[in-house]
Amino acid sequence: MLGSGLLQGLAVTAKNFVGSFHDPKRFVTTQYPEEKTRLPEAYRNFPFLVSENAEDPMGTLRCVACQICEKECPPQCIYIEKSKDKKPDASGKQQIYPAVFDIDTAVCMSCQICVEVCPFDAIKMDQVFELAATDRFTGLMLDRHALAKPNSYFHQLHPTEAAEVDDRLATERKAAEEKARAAAAAKAAAAAKPPAVPPPPPAVVPLPPPVPPAA
Amino acid sequence: METPDQIRDRLLSRFPGAAVSLISNPGPAAQHSLLLDAADARAIATFLRDDPGLQLDFCSNVTGVDWPDREIVETTRTSTPDPAGGPAKVVEQKTKRLQPGCLEVVYHLYSVALLHGPVVLRLRTGNRSDQVSLPSLTPVWRACEFQEREVFDLFGVVFEGHPDLRRILMWDGFKDHPMRKDYVEPDDYEWEPTPHGDVLAKAKRHYPTPAPAVVKEEPKP
Amino acid sequence: MSFSDPSPLSAAPGASVRAVHDEFHGDLLEVSMGPHHPSTHGVFRMMVTLDGETVVKLKPVFGYLHRNHEKIGENTSYLGSMPYTDRLDYLCSMTNNWAYALAVEKLAGQAVPERAEYLRVILAELTRLLNHTCLAGFLLQDCGASGTPLMYAFREREKILDLFESLSGSRMMCNYQRFGGCRVDAPAGWLDAARALTDGYGSFLDEYEALLTGNEILMARTQGIGCLSAKLAVSAGVTGPLLRAAGVAYDLRKVDGYGFYPRFDFRVPLGAHGDTYDRYMVRVLEMRESIRILQQALRDIPAGPIMDPKAKLRGFRPKPGEVYSRIEGPKGEIGFHLISEGGPNPYRYRVRPPSLINLTILEDLCLGHSIADAVVILGSIDIVLGEVDR
């Protein structure tokens, strides 16, 4: 019958209209900004720099200004200048630190490649999305003071990833400390006892002497 | 499907005067291609489309590649035996050879009827400046229409026999061909807070002192 | 002056409406539709010549969103191009990612673990659902059904985007695939959420079809409009649902069998007339087949690693070589042609854009139809300007 398809369609819209008052499956909108949806843990927006200590963010940045993220960033929105001097990092090792670390969030495309390539877990993705500025150049240009966020903040945003990173860093530091301790002990032992006997022969078989060129 | 070798042999027997050569692809994909000369390209393309054994009726992809002039350094070693009986004297000779550049158009053909492919065709222009025309394959495969226009626009290959050869992505008054390797973009620098590399050099030209890269940090209270 | 060859038309922007005097056929009217026209799906522009309301000539004008994606690709590392591929067809970033990752994997001869292949199939089919749902909404919007079908479509699309967001961190710019696998594994509960969505999608499609498929107005507006013959479709390189609506059984998931598609049982829907209604119907049926693939993939997905352990993120330099690789995207065949010279950047990086090449036949489809039908035909071709202009 001509018009039956139309009537069927109208029944669907009527069902949706009525359902939007009582059926929780059809309550799909939220009253932003009074009400906010919960962001998934993986949600990413702009990068921030992780610092170990909230009291002294500039002194405990994990970043060592290796400039890998600057090189890999596809839209080239990161600008880093290395420091001339060294400062002790969180584990007390002397490290170079970023004297200037700028991210132009007007250029950043939130691709997360800086996070993936960072070997020091120093840069992570933030979840702030209510960003607005009146000036494109100064307001959206974040320097290292604006970018530094403590590790506890990272735990708050991405708990699973942060726990994993902390475990890994702790293991790495422990291994490094043990290595350093072993090296120090070996050094001390070597200094205390000068070698009386010649060092033992190497385990590998030495190469035969080179054959002289045929006459 | 026949291998590119077999297709070349069949083409050579069908078109005795034509120059068809095989370009091998060293990568793991091993998609070897056939280099055609411009004069016979359209006849060969029509043959490939209509041949019952191949029926390459679907031209999937048309693209250009720019190969600028290259200087190739070849090292040849000649060893002359020492008449006195000593070790042979090895003389290294380096020769520089200029490999002339060209613009290349690549066609990837498949068969919808026989579900095989790809067969890769290549056409090369004489040089990159004045001998840049190639026969258009749009009369053979309609799919080339926009893609050849794009190659004309971005690389500057002129397709003879194309029904509507105009710029497609750049505007009509645009002069250069942006996909060429030696394309220099116009110097319309705008201030950027985080310039790098070439852009930083450009920034220094536009803003001699102080360079905008050095953004003074102001410690937060 | 003959009917089929009106006077050469001014392409000057601003000369939007200009009457062309023709002593034999009355006045032809040249209309510039776009680039800022709500029905052109972005910044697409058509120079349409009308005889009354009938289209006698139609020339598409491109380039308003051109950013030379290919040049950027040649100046960026292989990894750095991955987020840019999201921005080609920004509705289907997952399939763009896959097409590019597959091309680079073929170029470098890399393997992909089983779980990653399953995840890729799942994400690609979710993308197909998302794209076809949106397309049906846009098509109805172009027919004049303002709002309702599009909002229903967007409501469902949002559920899929939520899945993408919880997996990759972004709704549309996913940047998820990597050479040799996927970036992160699915978080806890993600696969169950995907199963729940897949199981519920069929009932949404039933509702959507009840709203649209039998609708007399939709049938009147789309049946017999813009018929595409199989011969022209193949010659013009038309791919995807358009080609199958014209009755050509050519689906790369079957033909090339990339990924793990040969493991799944699904059918390829074909149209009989090649008109706009067939293009709509083929997409609805493809969505049903996608649900079947999703159910099988979500049932069979194994545990295991998601990245090839030999894959390198930084300093990735494939050996010299060349590759052309293609997959069946929701809009058609999306291919990548890469030439490596052994450097960190590709020497040549080319995208085969299905949206652009599918537009080759736009004029052929629209000739002889009214201008209102041209809008519907354009809607049924399904373009995204990020990919057309690149």
CSV table of N, CA, C and O in Angstrom, one decimal, chain C residues 236-271:
chain,number,residue,atom,x,y,z
C,236,ALA,N,36.2,3.7,-15.2
C,236,ALA,CA,36.5,4.9,-14.5
C,236,ALA,C,37.2,4.7,-13.1
C,236,ALA,O,37.4,5.6,-12.4
C,237,GLY,N,37.5,3.4,-12.8
C,237,GLY,CA,38.2,3.2,-11.6
C,237,GLY,C,37.4,3.4,-10.3
C,237,GLY,O,37.9,3.5,-9.3
C,238,VAL,N,36.1,3.3,-10.5
C,238,VAL,CA,35.2,3.5,-9.4
C,238,VAL,C,35.3,2.2,-8.5
C,238,VAL,O,35.4,1.1,-9.0
C,239,THR,N,35.4,2.4,-7.2
C,239,THR,CA,35.6,1.3,-6.3
C,239,THR,C,34.6,1.4,-5.1
C,239,THR,O,34.0,2.4,-4.9
C,240,GLY,N,34.6,0.3,-4.3
C,240,GLY,CA,33.9,0.3,-3.1
C,240,GLY,C,32.4,0.0,-3.4
C,240,GLY,O,32.0,-0.6,-4.3
C,241,PRO,N,31.5,0.5,-2.5
C,241,PRO,CA,30.1,0.2,-2.6
C,241,PRO,C,29.5,0.7,-3.9
C,241,PRO,O,28.6,0.1,-4.5
C,242,LEU,N,30.1,1.8,-4.5
C,242,LEU,CA,29.6,2.2,-5.8
C,242,LEU,C,29.7,1.2,-6.9
C,242,LEU,O,28.8,0.9,-7.7
C,243,LEU,N,30.9,0.6,-6.9
C,243,LEU,CA,31.2,-0.4,-7.9
C,243,LEU,C,30.3,-1.7,-7.7
C,243,LEU,O,29.7,-2.2,-8.7
C,244,ARG,N,30.1,-2.0,-6.5
C,244,ARG,CA,29.3,-3.2,-6.2
C,244,ARG,C,27.8,-2.9,-6.4
C,244,ARG,O,27.1,-3.8,-6.8
C,245,ALA,N,27.4,-1.7,-6.2
C,245,ALA,CA,26.0,-1.3,-6.5
C,245,ALA,C,25.8,-1.4,-8.0
C,245,ALA,O,24.6,-1.6,-8.5
C,246,ALA,N,26.8,-1.2,-8.8
C,246,ALA,CA,26.7,-1.4,-10.3
C,246,ALA,C,26.7,-2.8,-10.7
C,246,ALA,O,26.7,-3.1,-11.9
C,247,GLY,N,26.8,-3.7,-9.7
C,247,GLY,CA,26.7,-5.1,-10.1
C,247,GLY,C,28.1,-5.8,-10.3
C,247,GLY,O,28.1,-6.9,-10.8
C,248,VAL,N,29.2,-5.2,-10.0
C,248,VAL,CA,30.5,-5.8,-10.2
C,248,VAL,C,31.0,-6.4,-8.9
C,248,VAL,O,31.1,-5.7,-7.9
C,249,ALA,N,31.2,-7.7,-8.8
C,249,ALA,CA,31.6,-8.3,-7.6
C,249,ALA,C,33.1,-8.1,-7.4
C,249,ALA,O,33.9,-9.0,-7.9
C,250,TYR,N,33.5,-7.0,-6.9
C,250,TYR,CA,34.9,-6.8,-6.7
C,250,TYR,C,35.1,-6.2,-5.3
C,250,TYR,O,35.0,-5.0,-5.1
C,251,ASP,N,35.4,-7.0,-4.4
C,251,ASP,CA,35.7,-6.6,-3.0
C,251,ASP,C,37.1,-7.1,-2.6
C,251,ASP,O,37.3,-8.3,-2.7
C,252,LEU,N,37.9,-6.1,-2.3
C,252,LEU,CA,39.3,-6.5,-2.1
C,252,LEU,C,39.5,-7.4,-0.9
C,252,LEU,O,40.4,-8.1,-0.8
C,253,ARG,N,38.5,-7.4,0.0
C,253,ARG,CA,38.6,-8.3,1.1
C,253,ARG,C,38.5,-9.8,0.6
C,253,ARG,O,39.1,-10.7,1.2
C,254,LYS,N,37.8,-10.0,-0.5
C,254,LYS,CA,37.7,-11.3,-1.1
C,254,LYS,C,38.8,-11.5,-2.1
C,254,LYS,O,39.4,-12.5,-2.2
C,255,VAL,N,39.1,-10.4,-2.9
C,255,VAL,CA,40.0,-10.6,-4.1
C,255,VAL,C,41.4,-10.7,-3.6
C,255,VAL,O,42.2,-11.6,-3.9
C,256,ASP,N,41.9,-9.7,-2.8
C,256,ASP,CA,43.3,-9.7,-2.3
C,256,ASP,C,43.4,-10.6,-1.0
C,256,ASP,O,44.5,-11.2,-0.8
C,257,GLY,N,42.3,-10.7,-0.2
C,257,GLY,CA,42.4,-11.5,1.0
C,257,GLY,C,43.4,-11.0,1.9
C,257,GLY,O,44.1,-11.8,2.6
C,258,TYR,N,43.6,-9.7,2.1
C,258,TYR,CA,44.6,-9.2,3.0
C,258,TYR,C,44.1,-9.4,4.4
C,258,TYR,O,43.0,-9.7,4.7
C,259,GLY,N,45.0,-9.2,5.4
C,259,GLY,CA,44.7,-9.4,6.8
C,259,GLY,C,44.2,-10.8,7.0
C,259,GLY,O,44.7,-11.7,6.4
C,260,PHE,N,43.2,-11.0,7.8
C,260,PHE,CA,42.7,-12.3,8.1
C,260,PHE,C,41.3,-12.5,7.5
C,260,PHE,O,40.5,-13.3,7.9
C,261,TYR,N,41.0,-11.7,6.4
C,261,TYR,CA,39.6,-11.8,5.9
C,261,TYR,C,39.3,-13.2,5.3
C,261,TYR,O,38.1,-13.6,5.4
C,262,PRO,N,40.3,-13.9,4.8
C,262,PRO,CA,39.9,-15.2,4.3
C,262,PRO,C,39.4,-16.1,5.4
C,262,PRO,O,38.7,-17.1,5.1
C,263,ARG,N,39.7,-15.8,6.6
C,263,ARG,CA,39.2,-16.7,7.7
C,263,ARG,C,37.7,-16.5,8.1
C,263,ARG,O,37.1,-17.3,8.8
C,264,PHE,N,37.1,-15.4,7.6
C,264,PHE,CA,35.8,-15.1,8.0
C,264,PHE,C,34.8,-15.4,6.9
C,264,PHE,O,35.1,-15.3,5.7
C,265,ASP,N,33.6,-15.7,7.3
C,265,ASP,CA,32.5,-16.1,6.4
C,265,ASP,C,31.6,-14.9,6.2
C,265,ASP,O,31.0,-14.4,7.2
C,266,PHE,N,31.7,-14.3,5.0
C,266,PHE,CA,30.8,-13.1,4.8
C,266,PHE,C,30.5,-13.1,3.3
C,266,PHE,O,31.2,-13.7,2.5
C,267,ARG,N,29.4,-12.4,2.9
C,267,ARG,CA,29.0,-12.3,1.5
C,267,ARG,C,29.2,-10.9,1.1
C,267,ARG,O,29.3,-9.9,1.9
C,268,VAL,N,29.3,-10.7,-0.3
C,268,VAL,CA,29.5,-9.4,-0.9
C,268,VAL,C,28.2,-9.0,-1.5
C,268,VAL,O,27.8,-9.6,-2.5
C,269,PRO,N,27.5,-8.0,-1.0
C,269,PRO,CA,26.2,-7.6,-1.6
C,269,PRO,C,26.4,-6.9,-2.9
C,269,PRO,O,27.4,-6.1,-3.0
C,270,LEU,N,25.5,-7.2,-3.9
C,270,LEU,CA,25.7,-6.5,-5.2
C,270,LEU,C,24.3,-5.8,-5.5
C,270,LEU,O,23.3,-6.3,-5.2
C,271,GLY,N,24.5,-4.7,-6.3
C,271,GLY,CA,23.3,-4.0,-6.7
C,271,GLY,C,22.9,-4.6,-8.1
C,271,GLY,O,23.7,-5.2,-8.8
